[in-house]
Every structure is written in C-alpha cells, then in structure tokens.
Amino acid sequence: GETINLSGILMIADKNRKILLVEDAKSMRKIEIRILKSIGYDNIIEANDGAEAVEILNNTDQIDLIISDWNMPNMGGYDLLVWVRENETHAKTPFIMATAQADKEQAYKAEDAGCNGFIPKPFTAEELEKTINEVFNKDAVGTEDKELGPQRGASGKVKLRVAHIQITDHLILGIVNRWIMQGDIVPKHFELETHCMAGWNPVEKALETGEVDAAFVLAPIAMDLFHFGVPIKMVLLAHRNGSIFVRNKQGDYQEPYQNFFKQKSVLIPHKMSVHHMLTHMFFSPLNLKASLDKGDDIDINLEVVAPINMPSFMKENNDVGGFVVAEPIGSKSIALGISKKLFLSSEIWENHPCCVVAVRDDFSEPYSEAVQELVDYLVAAGKFIAEQSTMAAFYALRFLDPDKKLGLKLPVLKKVLDDPLGINTDNLYPVKDDIDRMQQYMHDTMGIGHIIDLDSFINTQYAKIACHEIQD
C-alpha cells in the first residue's frame, strides 16, 4: 500500500512536450524560444508562418502544443487555428494564440474558433508557463490565488491597490507613495499599495479581474475594457505628453529618411496605445504604411515589445528602425548610445493625453472618499513635479527603478522632466474632447477599438474638486 509520488515524473514528461512555434519575425521567434527554454521546453519545431506550419503538421503525427502568432504573411494564426480544428489528425491539439493583437475582440474571436489559450505579446516566462499549465489543466507552479475585490488593511482602512509600470508617466503615483512613506501625508480613508508590473498586459488583467482596485493605464486599454463590460471609470489623467520616438543608431540614416524605415520594424508598447496612434500620424503623411498586420502592402512592421525591453531588443536586431515609448526609456537608450531622438510625442499631437487613472466601480462606489483623497494627492503631486523637478527626479529613481535593473541616472530623469516639450503633470483634468479625438482617430482612421459613451466612462466628479475647476 505504498503511495508513489508521480509529480516529479509528470513534470519531466510535461517538459518533453513537442511544441510547434509559429512566428514570422525572426527576432521575436528567438525571444520566444529563449522563454520556452527558460521554463524547461527544449523540444521545439519552428515555422515561419501558417502555411509552413500546415506543411509540418501534415508530415508530423504528434504535436503536443501549437503556439502561434496571429499576424503572419501567407497564412495567419487565425486561419491556421481554423485549419487545425478541421484537421482529423490534429483537431484536438492544444492551441495557444500569442499575439500583439491584444484587444478583447481578438481574444473572443480566437476563443470562438477553438483556441485553448490566448496570451498577449509581449509576455514573460511566468505568463507563458501559467498559460501552458492552464491549457493542460495544471496549476501554475509558484503562483497563489490573489485576493480579488476591495480588501481591508492592517489599520482597518481600506487598501487602495494601484497598478503601474516603470515609466515617468506614472510618477505622480510615485510621489504620493513617497510622501506617505515619509509621513508627509497620512491618508484618512485608505492605505496605498502600489503594484509595479512588467508591462501593460499584467496591468490590464489585474484591473479586469479586481486583483487591483485602480491602475495607471493607457487610455485606449481602459476604453477597450470598458466597452467589453469591465466595471471601471476614468477619474483623472496621469499626465500629458511624455513619450518619445527614437531611431536605431545602427544603419545608414540619411535623407530621405523614409527609406531608413522601409521594410524595418518599429516597436510600440501595445496595440491599444496612443503610441500606436502617434506612429500612424507620423508615417501616414510620408506615404508609409505602418501596421501590426503583415502583407506586401505594409512598409513598416509594428511589433509590440514591453517598454523596458525596447532598448535591448533594438540593440540586438538591426532590422528594428526605432521605437515609440514613454520616457525615460527613450532618453536612457540615447544616453547609452543605442539610439537617436527623432521627435517627442508633443510635436505630433500637442498636449496629448496618454495614460489615465482608472478605478473599479466596486471600489469607487463604496469608497468614494478614498478615491477623492487619492485624486487630491495625485493632482498635488503633479504640481510638485512641475515646480520641483530635481526633487521629483530623485524620487523617481527609487520608484521607477527600485531594483536598479534599469540603470536610470538622475541627470537623465531631470532632463526628461525639464524638457518644455516633454511630460506635463500640472494639467490632469480629463477633457472629454481629447479622449474623443483619440477614440475617433483610432476607430475611424486606423480601424481599431470601439466608440464608447465617454459620459459613462469618464467620471469628473473627483477632478472637479481636486483641480479647482469645472470643465465640460
């Protein structure tokens, strides 16, 4: 009657799964292979597109898992998925769609076609392992169930859990956090808990599931979540301006510089981003078609890469022409000699919105006093950054680079905050017309996203008090 523990044996068997990786971009495929190997998967077959994947599948009896990009020439991931589900031999083969098309509509379309897992690019090793384990009905190693919905802190006050990433666009949160830690302010209605995340996908998921109560998030992501029924409201702008377009220092850059970018990639942080819109606004007048879609009519391939990984990704790949990103990522890459500045985002769209503060309804409805208090502090922090850039840059070092992995320097941060065309934090009132311009351009001109009711999405009650002004 001795019980044998087979968990270790099962884990070894799991790692021997034969994986078909379908990805047309060589640089992206290298990264994905590296990630798969880092979590123990070495049995990998590569395909350049869906057509090559079909050829491989027709000549291979056993494939245990397919991981495919969505946008590829010849045959895309969606058409490959449809073919697999109609193929007698491979109809039940688990299929994960890994794609930069990270809006909700694409995820639902893939699910309806029989996709077992959907992972937005860019993804981490942890995210991919979790997705693979979920597909095979196994619990992800080392993960815990996270508490969802509002939680009480040790003081008895409600916790206000706020997600952000490592960019100056979110510095007002860092300033407020620093003030609280130093005892300069003591919130009456909440305990602040900041959650620094690796990229936009974890922020989006945490906000959607209720793992956090609020998030500093790209406006188009928040609007996309709202359209698909996630109960959130936008309460404040996180900043205006603040992004930069840099080009690769490698390569022959000369007039007309349109030729420099043709048949190259440009990196953006997310499909649903103002950076995507600004890239389109820049290249369209030059008669260059830049798109996440693939095809002979595309001049520039857009690739989605996590902001903190953009400099190293471009350094390793000569076919990357540049990237559009929130600061200080671009200025840091310039300081390292990797890139050259092309333009600041405010030169394309003056005083543009970008990231917003979105709060879940299940928090704001019972705890409106806490939301008001946070918005008051954030507005004060925005004015502090505008008036005391040196101290703000000092605070930014610890907030944006707590583990010192980014290698940020005080002079770089101060230069970013002082640039008159750079980030603006003293005008955070959410103007509906600005958000409407964003959604109209992306929907009507670029064909992405949906038109939402902004009166239902934007809640100005807190900003009206914090900004001491009433605007319609």
Tab-separated table of C-alpha atoms in Angstrom:
chain	number	residue	atom	x	y	z
A	1	GLY	CA	0.000	0.000	0.000
A	2	GLU	CA	2.890	2.420	-0.525
A	3	THR	CA	1.883	5.629	-2.312
A	4	ILE	CA	4.218	6.698	-5.106
A	5	ASN	CA	4.565	10.424	-5.740
A	6	LEU	CA	4.467	10.827	-9.512
A	7	SER	CA	4.508	14.653	-9.561
A	8	GLY	CA	8.204	14.864	-10.438
A	9	ILE	CA	7.825	12.287	-13.224
A	10	LEU	CA	4.812	14.134	-14.589
A	11	MET	CA	6.740	17.400	-14.604
A	12	ILE	CA	9.552	15.795	-16.630
A	13	ALA	CA	7.007	14.370	-19.077
A	14	ASP	CA	5.370	17.792	-19.385
A	15	LYS	CA	8.639	19.409	-20.353
A	16	ASN	CA	9.111	16.841	-23.138
A	17	ARG	CA	6.051	18.058	-24.986
A	18	LYS	CA	6.702	18.696	-28.671
A	19	ILE	CA	5.849	22.330	-29.344
A	20	LEU	CA	5.242	23.841	-32.783
A	21	LEU	CA	6.137	27.543	-32.581
A	22	VAL	CA	4.713	29.591	-35.460
A	23	GLU	CA	6.136	33.132	-35.743
A	24	ASP	CA	7.224	35.057	-38.833
A	25	ALA	CA	9.500	37.610	-37.146
A	26	LYS	CA	12.907	36.007	-36.563
A	27	SER	CA	13.817	38.340	-33.730
A	28	MET	CA	10.543	37.640	-31.925
A	29	ARG	CA	10.892	33.906	-32.540
A	30	LYS	CA	14.344	33.937	-30.926
A	31	ILE	CA	12.924	35.614	-27.839
A	32	GLU	CA	10.032	33.145	-27.616
A	33	ILE	CA	12.377	30.157	-27.978
A	34	ARG	CA	14.555	31.624	-25.238
A	35	ILE	CA	11.481	31.982	-22.997
A	36	LEU	CA	10.328	28.413	-23.717
A	37	LYS	CA	13.786	27.038	-22.914
A	38	SER	CA	13.940	29.092	-19.725
A	39	ILE	CA	10.846	27.241	-18.442
A	40	GLY	CA	12.191	23.851	-19.498
A	41	TYR	CA	10.819	23.252	-23.005
A	42	ASP	CA	13.520	22.189	-25.485
A	43	ASN	CA	11.510	20.090	-27.965
A	44	ILE	CA	10.576	22.951	-30.296
A	45	ILE	CA	9.802	22.928	-34.021
A	46	GLU	CA	9.827	26.317	-35.754
A	47	ALA	CA	7.583	27.563	-38.556
A	48	ASN	CA	7.798	30.920	-40.334
A	49	ASP	CA	4.058	31.237	-40.953
A	50	GLY	CA	0.789	29.313	-41.006
A	51	ALA	CA	1.446	27.785	-44.424
A	52	GLU	CA	4.749	26.289	-43.261
A	53	ALA	CA	3.040	25.107	-40.065
A	54	VAL	CA	0.413	23.248	-42.131
A	55	GLU	CA	3.196	21.529	-44.093
A	56	ILE	CA	4.882	20.468	-40.851
A	57	LEU	CA	1.603	19.244	-39.343
A	58	ASN	CA	0.799	17.232	-42.483
A	59	ASN	CA	4.097	15.412	-42.078
A	60	THR	CA	4.109	15.021	-38.294
A	61	ASP	CA	1.890	12.644	-36.353
A	62	GLN	CA	2.459	14.014	-32.878
A	63	ILE	CA	2.496	17.697	-31.954
A	64	ASP	CA	1.580	18.281	-28.307
A	65	LEU	CA	1.073	22.041	-28.420
A	66	ILE	CA	0.882	24.792	-31.042
A	67	ILE	CA	1.874	28.342	-30.109
A	68	SER	CA	1.141	30.718	-32.975
A	69	ASP	CA	1.343	34.406	-33.789
A	70	TRP	CA	-1.821	35.989	-35.210
A	71	ASN	CA	-0.476	38.298	-37.948
A	72	MET	CA	1.726	36.497	-40.475
A	73	PRO	CA	2.130	36.574	-44.269
A	74	ASN	CA	0.869	33.697	-46.461
A	75	MET	CA	-1.307	32.275	-43.706
A	76	GLY	CA	-2.073	33.947	-40.384
A	77	GLY	CA	-2.631	32.375	-36.991
A	78	TYR	CA	-6.412	32.583	-37.083
A	79	ASP	CA	-6.616	30.728	-40.413
A	80	LEU	CA	-4.125	28.181	-39.058
A	81	LEU	CA	-6.334	27.664	-35.997
A	82	VAL	CA	-9.392	27.073	-38.203
A	83	TRP	CA	-7.391	24.583	-40.324
A	84	VAL	CA	-6.152	22.700	-37.242
A	85	ARG	CA	-9.646	22.361	-35.780
A	86	GLU	CA	-10.924	20.959	-39.101
A	87	ASN	CA	-7.992	18.526	-39.483
A	88	GLU	CA	-8.734	14.964	-38.401
A	89	THR	CA	-5.232	14.263	-37.062
A	90	HIS	CA	-4.658	17.477	-35.110
A	91	ALA	CA	-8.209	18.665	-34.330
A	92	LYS	CA	-7.717	18.256	-30.576
A	93	THR	CA	-4.154	19.585	-30.402
A	94	PRO	CA	-3.968	22.381	-27.791
A	95	PHE	CA	-3.514	25.766	-29.467
A	96	ILE	CA	-2.260	28.978	-27.845
A	97	MET	CA	-2.548	32.250	-29.743
A	98	ALA	CA	0.349	34.578	-28.873
A	99	THR	CA	-0.361	37.921	-30.425
A	100	ALA	CA	0.196	41.649	-30.410
A	101	GLN	CA	-3.493	41.970	-31.321
A	102	ALA	CA	-4.224	42.206	-27.630
A	103	ASP	CA	-7.677	43.748	-27.681
A	104	LYS	CA	-10.676	41.890	-26.268
A	105	GLU	CA	-12.365	41.402	-29.631
A	106	GLN	CA	-9.466	39.342	-30.993
A	107	ALA	CA	-9.376	37.206	-27.853
A	108	TYR	CA	-13.097	36.390	-28.176
A	109	LYS	CA	-12.710	35.617	-31.895
A	110	ALA	CA	-9.857	33.180	-31.172
A	111	GLU	CA	-11.822	31.528	-28.368
A	112	ASP	CA	-14.869	31.036	-30.614
A	113	ALA	CA	-12.659	29.328	-33.215
A	114	GLY	CA	-11.428	26.788	-30.661
A	115	CYS	CA	-8.321	28.410	-29.229
A	116	ASN	CA	-7.343	26.898	-25.861
A	117	GLY	CA	-5.248	29.812	-24.630
A	118	PHE	CA	-4.675	33.448	-25.574
A	119	ILE	CA	-1.550	35.300	-24.471
A	120	PRO	CA	-0.961	38.918	-25.470
A	121	LYS	CA	2.505	39.996	-26.548
A	122	PRO	CA	4.852	40.835	-25.023
A	123	PHE	CA	4.744	38.068	-22.437
A	124	THR	CA	7.094	36.949	-19.687
A	125	ALA	CA	8.280	33.409	-18.975
A	126	GLU	CA	5.968	33.313	-15.956
A	127	GLU	CA	2.941	34.353	-18.040
A	128	LEU	CA	3.670	31.773	-20.755
A	129	GLU	CA	4.208	28.978	-18.232
A	130	LYS	CA	0.952	29.869	-16.492
A	131	THR	CA	-0.913	29.838	-19.830
A	132	ILE	CA	0.569	26.465	-20.846
A	133	ASN	CA	-0.285	24.979	-17.448
A	134	GLU	CA	-3.852	26.299	-17.656
A	135	VAL	CA	-4.242	24.775	-21.119
A	136	PHE	CA	-3.184	21.400	-19.755
A	137	ASN	CA	-5.326	21.843	-16.620
A	138	LYS	CA	-2.425	22.096	-14.248
A	139	ASP	CA	-1.904	24.776	-11.603
A	140	ALA	CA	0.910	27.176	-12.390
A	141	VAL	CA	3.996	26.477	-10.312
A	142	GLY	CA	4.694	29.030	-7.620
A	143	THR	CA	1.525	31.084	-8.095
A	144	GLU	CA	-1.050	31.790	-5.418
A	145	ASP	CA	-4.694	32.733	-5.526
A	146	LYS	CA	-4.844	36.504	-5.386
A	147	GLU	CA	-7.450	38.296	-3.315
A	148	LEU	CA	-9.983	39.949	-5.592
A	149	GLY	CA	-12.160	42.929	-4.768
A	150	PRO	CA	-11.575	45.586	-2.083
A	151	GLN	CA	-9.575	44.498	0.977
A	152	ARG	CA	-9.026	45.974	4.427
A	153	GLY	CA	-5.517	46.881	5.573
A	154	ALA	CA	-3.917	46.383	8.990
A	155	SER	CA	-5.095	49.846	10.109
A	156	GLY	CA	-8.708	48.985	9.391
A	157	LYS	CA	-8.794	51.422	6.472
A	158	VAL	CA	-9.463	50.042	3.015
A	159	LYS	CA	-6.454	49.095	0.910
A	160	LEU	CA	-6.173	51.017	-2.344
A	161	ARG	CA	-4.149	48.756	-4.632
A	162	VAL	CA	-2.883	50.637	-7.691
A	163	ALA	CA	-1.028	49.068	-10.644
A	164	HIS	CA	1.618	50.894	-12.695
A	165	ILE	CA	4.707	50.256	-14.799
A	166	GLN	CA	8.231	51.740	-14.783
A	167	ILE	CA	7.704	54.978	-16.724
A	168	THR	CA	7.679	58.673	-15.831
A	169	ASP	CA	4.044	58.799	-16.989
A	170	HIS	CA	3.186	57.226	-13.624
A	171	LEU	CA	5.449	59.366	-11.467
A	172	ILE	CA	2.614	61.215	-9.701
A	173	LEU	CA	1.767	57.890	-8.033
A	174	GLY	CA	5.408	57.517	-7.001
A	175	ILE	CA	5.429	60.982	-5.455
A	176	VAL	CA	2.280	60.266	-3.435
A	177	ASN	CA	3.721	56.925	-2.338
A	178	ARG	CA	6.935	58.649	-1.212
A	179	TRP	CA	5.031	61.326	0.720
A	180	ILE	CA	3.114	58.603	2.575
A	181	MET	CA	6.263	56.587	3.338
A	182	GLN	CA	7.986	59.704	4.698
A	183	GLY	CA	4.961	60.617	6.813
A	184	ASP	CA	4.468	63.909	4.956
A	185	ILE	CA	0.848	62.933	4.395
A	186	VAL	CA	-1.349	60.424	6.230
A	187	PRO	CA	-4.400	59.361	4.212
A	188	LYS	CA	-7.586	59.329	6.283
A	189	HIS	CA	-9.526	56.941	4.095
A	190	PHE	CA	-7.113	54.380	2.594
A	191	GLU	CA	-3.815	52.525	2.777
A	192	LEU	CA	-1.879	52.868	-0.505
A	193	GLU	CA	-0.429	49.695	-2.014
A	194	THR	CA	1.415	50.203	-5.322
A	195	HIS	CA	1.936	47.257	-7.676
A	196	CYS	CA	4.802	47.673	-10.157
A	197	MET	CA	4.212	45.369	-13.130
A	198	ALA	CA	6.369	44.141	-16.016
A	199	GLY	CA	4.200	45.525	-18.820
A	200	TRP	CA	0.737	46.535	-19.937
A	201	ASN	CA	-0.766	43.056	-20.145
A	202	PRO	CA	-0.448	42.296	-16.396
A	203	VAL	CA	-1.813	45.781	-15.588
A	204	GLU	CA	-4.808	45.185	-17.854
A	205	LYS	CA	-5.509	41.741	-16.395
A	206	ALA	CA	-5.171	42.916	-12.782
A	207	LEU	CA	-7.615	45.762	-13.399
A	208	GLU	CA	-10.057	43.473	-15.177
A	209	THR	CA	-10.068	40.751	-12.517
A	210	GLY	CA	-10.097	43.001	-9.440
A	211	GLU	CA	-6.613	41.988	-8.335
A	212	VAL	CA	-6.083	45.766	-8.070
A	213	ASP	CA	-8.627	48.482	-7.353
A	214	ALA	CA	-7.171	51.059	-9.723
A	215	ALA	CA	-4.489	51.362	-12.363
A	216	PHE	CA	-2.398	53.844	-14.261
A	217	VAL	CA	-3.144	52.517	-17.711
A	218	LEU	CA	-3.125	53.517	-21.381
A	219	ALA	CA	-6.393	55.292	-22.202
A	220	PRO	CA	-7.260	53.006	-25.174
A	221	ILE	CA	-6.757	49.898	-22.977
A	222	ALA	CA	-9.144	51.329	-20.375
A	223	MET	CA	-11.678	52.202	-23.092
A	224	ASP	CA	-11.423	48.700	-24.579
A	225	LEU	CA	-12.030	47.119	-21.160
A	226	PHE	CA	-14.996	49.446	-20.576
A	227	HIS	CA	-16.507	48.550	-23.967
A	228	PHE	CA	-16.433	44.860	-23.049
A	229	GLY	CA	-18.157	45.402	-19.732
A	230	VAL	CA	-15.331	45.700	-17.223
A	231	PRO	CA	-16.754	47.964	-14.482
A	232	ILE	CA	-14.250	50.844	-14.431
A	233	LYS	CA	-14.278	54.624	-14.726
A	234	MET	CA	-11.585	57.069	-15.729
A	235	VAL	CA	-11.172	59.655	-12.950
A	236	LEU	CA	-8.023	61.594	-13.908
A	237	LEU	CA	-5.268	61.929	-16.496
A	238	ALA	CA	-1.954	60.527	-15.287
A	239	HIS	CA	-0.044	63.086	-17.396
A	240	ARG	CA	0.035	64.821	-20.773
A	241	ASN	CA	2.760	64.327	-23.400
A	242	GLY	CA	5.791	62.380	-22.130
A	243	SER	CA	6.668	59.938	-24.929
A	244	ILE	CA	9.485	59.881	-27.462
A	245	PHE	CA	10.226	58.326	-30.866
A	246	VAL	CA	13.849	57.240	-31.219
A	247	ARG	CA	15.561	55.632	-34.213
A	248	ASN	CA	18.191	52.940	-34.257
A	249	LYS	CA	21.669	54.446	-34.249
A	250	GLN	CA	22.818	51.496	-36.369
A	251	GLY	CA	22.242	51.626	-40.120
A	252	ASP	CA	22.508	54.156	-42.924
A	253	TYR	CA	20.349	57.099	-41.883
A	254	GLN	CA	20.169	59.863	-44.469
A	255	GLU	CA	17.629	61.903	-46.390
A	256	PRO	CA	15.032	60.953	-47.403
A	257	TYR	CA	14.790	59.153	-44.074
A	258	GLN	CA	11.609	57.352	-45.157
A	259	ASN	CA	13.971	54.877	-46.842
A	260	PHE	CA	15.615	54.137	-43.480
A	261	PHE	CA	12.351	52.788	-42.065
A	262	LYS	CA	11.080	50.870	-45.100
A	263	GLN	CA	10.945	47.107	-44.533
A	264	LYS	CA	12.029	47.546	-40.931
A	265	SER	CA	10.196	47.119	-37.659
A	266	VAL	CA	9.117	49.857	-35.279
A	267	LEU	CA	8.362	48.890	-31.686
A	268	ILE	CA	5.263	50.065	-29.821
A	269	PRO	CA	4.151	49.156	-26.268
A	270	HIS	CA	0.624	47.935	-27.060
A	271	LYS	CA	-1.908	47.758	-29.866
A	272	MET	CA	-4.341	49.817	-27.775
A	273	SER	CA	-1.989	52.742	-27.136
A	274	VAL	CA	-1.633	56.386	-28.081
A	275	HIS	CA	1.865	55.369	-29.261
A	276	HIS	CA	0.220	53.270	-31.976
A	277	MET	CA	-1.856	56.299	-32.962
A	278	LEU	CA	1.125	58.682	-32.942
A	279	THR	CA	3.146	56.260	-35.081
A	280	HIS	CA	0.302	56.191	-37.602
A	281	MET	CA	0.049	60.012	-37.522
A	282	PHE	CA	3.791	60.316	-38.207
A	283	PHE	CA	4.181	57.811	-41.027
A	284	SER	CA	0.905	58.365	-42.926
A	285	PRO	CA	1.850	61.819	-44.349
A	286	LEU	CA	5.108	60.239	-45.541
A	287	ASN	CA	3.079	57.692	-47.551
A	288	LEU	CA	4.420	54.859	-45.412
A	289	LYS	CA	2.007	52.206	-44.179
A	290	ALA	CA	2.973	51.062	-40.687
A	291	SER	CA	0.856	48.233	-39.304
A	292	LEU	CA	0.668	45.255	-36.953
A	293	ASP	CA	-0.816	43.390	-39.924
A	294	LYS	CA	1.531	41.640	-42.336
A	295	GLY	CA	1.499	41.791	-46.125
A	296	ASP	CA	3.168	43.066	-49.286
A	297	ASP	CA	1.461	46.461	-48.923
A	298	ILE	CA	2.986	47.072	-45.471
A	299	ASP	CA	6.078	49.307	-45.447
A	300	ILE	CA	6.843	49.093	-41.719
A	301	ASN	CA	6.049	46.169	-39.443
A	302	LEU	CA	4.934	47.247	-35.992
A	303	GLU	CA	5.955	44.912	-33.173
A	304	VAL	CA	4.708	45.020	-29.588
A	305	VAL	CA	7.513	44.918	-27.012
A	306	ALA	CA	7.427	45.738	-23.285
A	307	PRO	CA	8.779	49.290	-22.777
A	308	ILE	CA	11.684	48.283	-20.514
A	309	ASN	CA	12.857	45.710	-23.089
A	310	MET	CA	12.804	48.011	-26.131
A	311	PRO	CA	16.420	49.290	-25.971
A	312	SER	CA	17.957	45.811	-25.666
A	313	PHE	CA	15.601	44.404	-28.317
A	314	MET	CA	16.623	47.115	-30.781
A	315	LYS	CA	20.307	46.755	-29.950
A	316	GLU	CA	20.165	43.032	-30.769
A	317	ASN	CA	18.186	43.479	-34.008
A	318	ASN	CA	19.439	45.651	-36.871
A	319	ASP	CA	16.085	45.295	-38.636
A	320	VAL	CA	14.411	47.401	-35.912
A	321	GLY	CA	14.287	51.002	-37.139
A	322	GLY	CA	13.164	52.568	-33.884
A	323	PHE	CA	10.601	52.613	-31.105
A	324	VAL	CA	7.910	54.865	-29.627
A	325	VAL	CA	7.747	54.743	-25.841
A	326	ALA	CA	7.098	56.627	-22.649
A	327	GLU	CA	10.088	58.246	-21.008
A	328	PRO	CA	12.627	57.727	-19.535
A	329	ILE	CA	13.138	54.588	-21.683
A	330	GLY	CA	13.992	56.536	-24.850
A	331	SER	CA	16.334	59.043	-23.207
A	332	LYS	CA	18.123	56.248	-21.397
A	333	SER	CA	18.732	54.452	-24.719
A	334	ILE	CA	20.068	57.718	-26.188
A	335	ALA	CA	22.434	58.123	-23.214
A	336	LEU	CA	23.655	54.556	-23.792
A	337	GLY	CA	24.411	55.330	-27.452
A	338	ILE	CA	21.816	52.866	-28.769
A	339	SER	CA	19.505	55.388	-30.392
A	340	LYS	CA	18.973	58.956	-31.608
A	341	LYS	CA	15.947	61.151	-30.893
A	342	LEU	CA	13.540	61.546	-33.810
A	343	PHE	CA	10.761	63.525	-32.129
A	344	LEU	CA	8.836	63.976	-28.894
A	345	SER	CA	5.189	62.949	-28.880
A	346	SER	CA	4.009	66.519	-28.215
A	347	GLU	CA	5.448	67.521	-31.603
A	348	ILE	CA	2.906	65.218	-33.289
A	349	TRP	CA	-0.049	65.981	-31.006
A	350	GLU	CA	0.439	68.946	-28.705
A	351	ASN	CA	-0.569	68.415	-25.070
A	352	HIS	CA	-1.977	64.953	-25.766
A	353	PRO	CA	-3.415	62.580	-23.152
A	354	CYS	CA	-1.926	59.103	-22.849
A	355	CYS	CA	-2.205	57.230	-19.547
A	356	VAL	CA	-5.229	57.660	-17.309
A	357	VAL	CA	-6.170	56.734	-13.765
A	358	ALA	CA	-8.915	54.112	-13.938
A	359	VAL	CA	-10.773	52.924	-10.824
A	360	ARG	CA	-13.027	49.896	-10.495
A	361	ASP	CA	-16.665	50.581	-9.649
A	362	ASP	CA	-16.640	48.010	-6.847
A	363	PHE	CA	-14.097	50.244	-5.110
A	364	SER	CA	-15.260	53.742	-6.024
A	365	GLU	CA	-18.930	53.198	-5.185
A	366	PRO	CA	-18.446	52.192	-1.515
A	367	TYR	CA	-15.214	54.174	-1.027
A	368	SER	CA	-15.725	57.450	-2.900
A	369	GLU	CA	-13.991	59.414	-0.101
A	370	ALA	CA	-10.847	57.313	-0.618
A	371	VAL	CA	-10.929	57.979	-4.376
A	372	GLN	CA	-11.352	61.707	-3.800
A	373	GLU	CA	-8.446	61.740	-1.363
A	374	LEU	CA	-6.201	59.869	-3.812
A	375	VAL	CA	-7.119	62.190	-6.703
A	376	ASP	CA	-6.407	65.225	-4.480
A	377	TYR	CA	-2.955	63.853	-3.678
A	378	LEU	CA	-2.213	62.965	-7.318
A	379	VAL	CA	-3.075	66.456	-8.531
A	380	ALA	CA	-0.825	67.942	-5.820
A	381	ALA	CA	1.949	65.547	-6.884
A	382	GLY	CA	1.590	66.711	-10.485
A	383	LYS	CA	2.141	70.317	-9.459
A	384	PHE	CA	5.115	69.258	-7.311
A	385	ILE	CA	6.796	67.603	-10.333
A	386	ALA	CA	6.257	70.730	-12.425
A	387	GLU	CA	7.652	73.020	-9.743
A	388	GLN	CA	10.405	70.881	-8.146
A	389	SER	CA	11.831	68.723	-10.932
A	390	THR	CA	15.149	67.987	-9.182
A	391	MET	CA	13.478	66.501	-6.109
A	392	ALA	CA	10.909	64.757	-8.310
A	393	ALA	CA	13.716	63.161	-10.359
A	394	PHE	CA	15.338	61.977	-7.132
A	395	TYR	CA	12.086	60.366	-6.000
A	396	ALA	CA	11.670	58.862	-9.488
A	397	LEU	CA	14.946	56.942	-9.186
A	398	ARG	CA	13.586	54.746	-6.398
A	399	PHE	CA	10.032	54.491	-7.708
A	400	LEU	CA	10.825	53.644	-11.327
A	401	ASP	CA	13.939	51.570	-10.696
A	402	PRO	CA	13.658	50.063	-7.192
A	403	ASP	CA	15.895	47.085	-8.038
A	404	LYS	CA	18.311	49.215	-10.082
A	405	LYS	CA	17.807	46.953	-13.089
A	406	LEU	CA	17.062	49.798	-15.494
A	407	GLY	CA	20.199	51.702	-14.574
A	408	LEU	CA	18.424	55.068	-14.517
A	409	LYS	CA	20.520	58.149	-13.756
A	410	LEU	CA	19.419	61.355	-12.030
A	411	PRO	CA	20.583	63.718	-14.850
A	412	VAL	CA	18.611	61.727	-17.456
A	413	LEU	CA	15.441	61.841	-15.358
A	414	LYS	CA	15.821	65.555	-14.602
A	415	LYS	CA	16.338	66.316	-18.292
A	416	VAL	CA	13.169	64.360	-19.137
A	417	LEU	CA	11.128	66.256	-16.532
A	418	ASP	CA	12.552	69.670	-17.517
A	419	ASP	CA	12.047	69.398	-21.284
A	420	PRO	CA	9.420	72.037	-22.215
A	421	LEU	CA	8.051	69.682	-24.905
A	422	GLY	CA	8.147	66.695	-22.549
A	423	ILE	CA	5.839	65.356	-19.862
A	424	ASN	CA	3.257	67.694	-18.353
A	425	THR	CA	1.744	66.874	-14.956
A	426	ASP	CA	0.109	70.123	-13.849
A	427	ASN	CA	-2.951	69.822	-16.110
A	428	LEU	CA	-4.565	66.481	-15.260
A	429	TYR	CA	-8.245	67.347	-15.706
A	430	PRO	CA	-9.810	64.758	-18.058
A	431	VAL	CA	-11.100	66.688	-21.065
A	432	LYS	CA	-13.660	64.610	-22.941
A	433	ASP	CA	-12.818	66.122	-26.337
A	434	ASP	CA	-9.196	64.910	-26.081
A	435	ILE	CA	-10.244	61.346	-25.281
A	436	ASP	CA	-12.849	61.509	-28.040
A	437	ARG	CA	-10.233	62.611	-30.584
A	438	MET	CA	-8.180	59.565	-29.615
A	439	GLN	CA	-11.017	57.058	-29.952
A	440	GLN	CA	-12.341	58.614	-33.178
A	441	TYR	CA	-8.928	58.567	-34.876
A	442	MET	CA	-8.127	55.004	-33.800
A	443	HIS	CA	-11.563	53.701	-34.759
A	444	ASP	CA	-12.265	55.681	-37.938
A	445	THR	CA	-8.769	56.106	-39.398
A	446	MET	CA	-6.900	53.076	-38.051
A	447	GLY	CA	-9.809	50.635	-37.785
A	448	ILE	CA	-9.164	49.539	-34.204
A	449	GLY	CA	-11.153	49.771	-30.995
A	450	HIS	CA	-14.765	50.807	-30.497
A	451	ILE	CA	-16.599	54.070	-29.955
A	452	ILE	CA	-17.776	54.212	-26.347
A	453	ASP	CA	-20.050	56.568	-24.413
A	454	LEU	CA	-17.497	58.880	-22.811
A	455	ASP	CA	-20.083	60.406	-20.460
A	456	SER	CA	-20.436	56.959	-18.885
A	457	PHE	CA	-16.699	56.202	-18.978
A	458	ILE	CA	-15.286	59.473	-17.613
A	459	ASN	CA	-16.201	60.444	-14.051
A	460	THR	CA	-15.081	64.032	-13.491
A	461	GLN	CA	-16.557	64.464	-10.011
A	462	TYR	CA	-13.204	63.952	-8.284
A	463	ALA	CA	-11.123	66.023	-10.701
A	464	LYS	CA	-13.593	68.947	-10.457
A	465	ILE	CA	-12.778	69.219	-6.767
A	466	ALA	CA	-9.059	68.381	-6.977
A	467	CYS	CA	-8.320	70.664	-9.930
A	468	HIS	CA	-10.488	73.511	-8.566
A	469	GLU	CA	-12.137	73.991	-11.936
A	470	ILE	CA	-15.272	72.826	-13.740
A	471	GLN	CA	-14.980	71.858	-17.397
A	472	ASP	CA	-17.399	70.061	-19.677
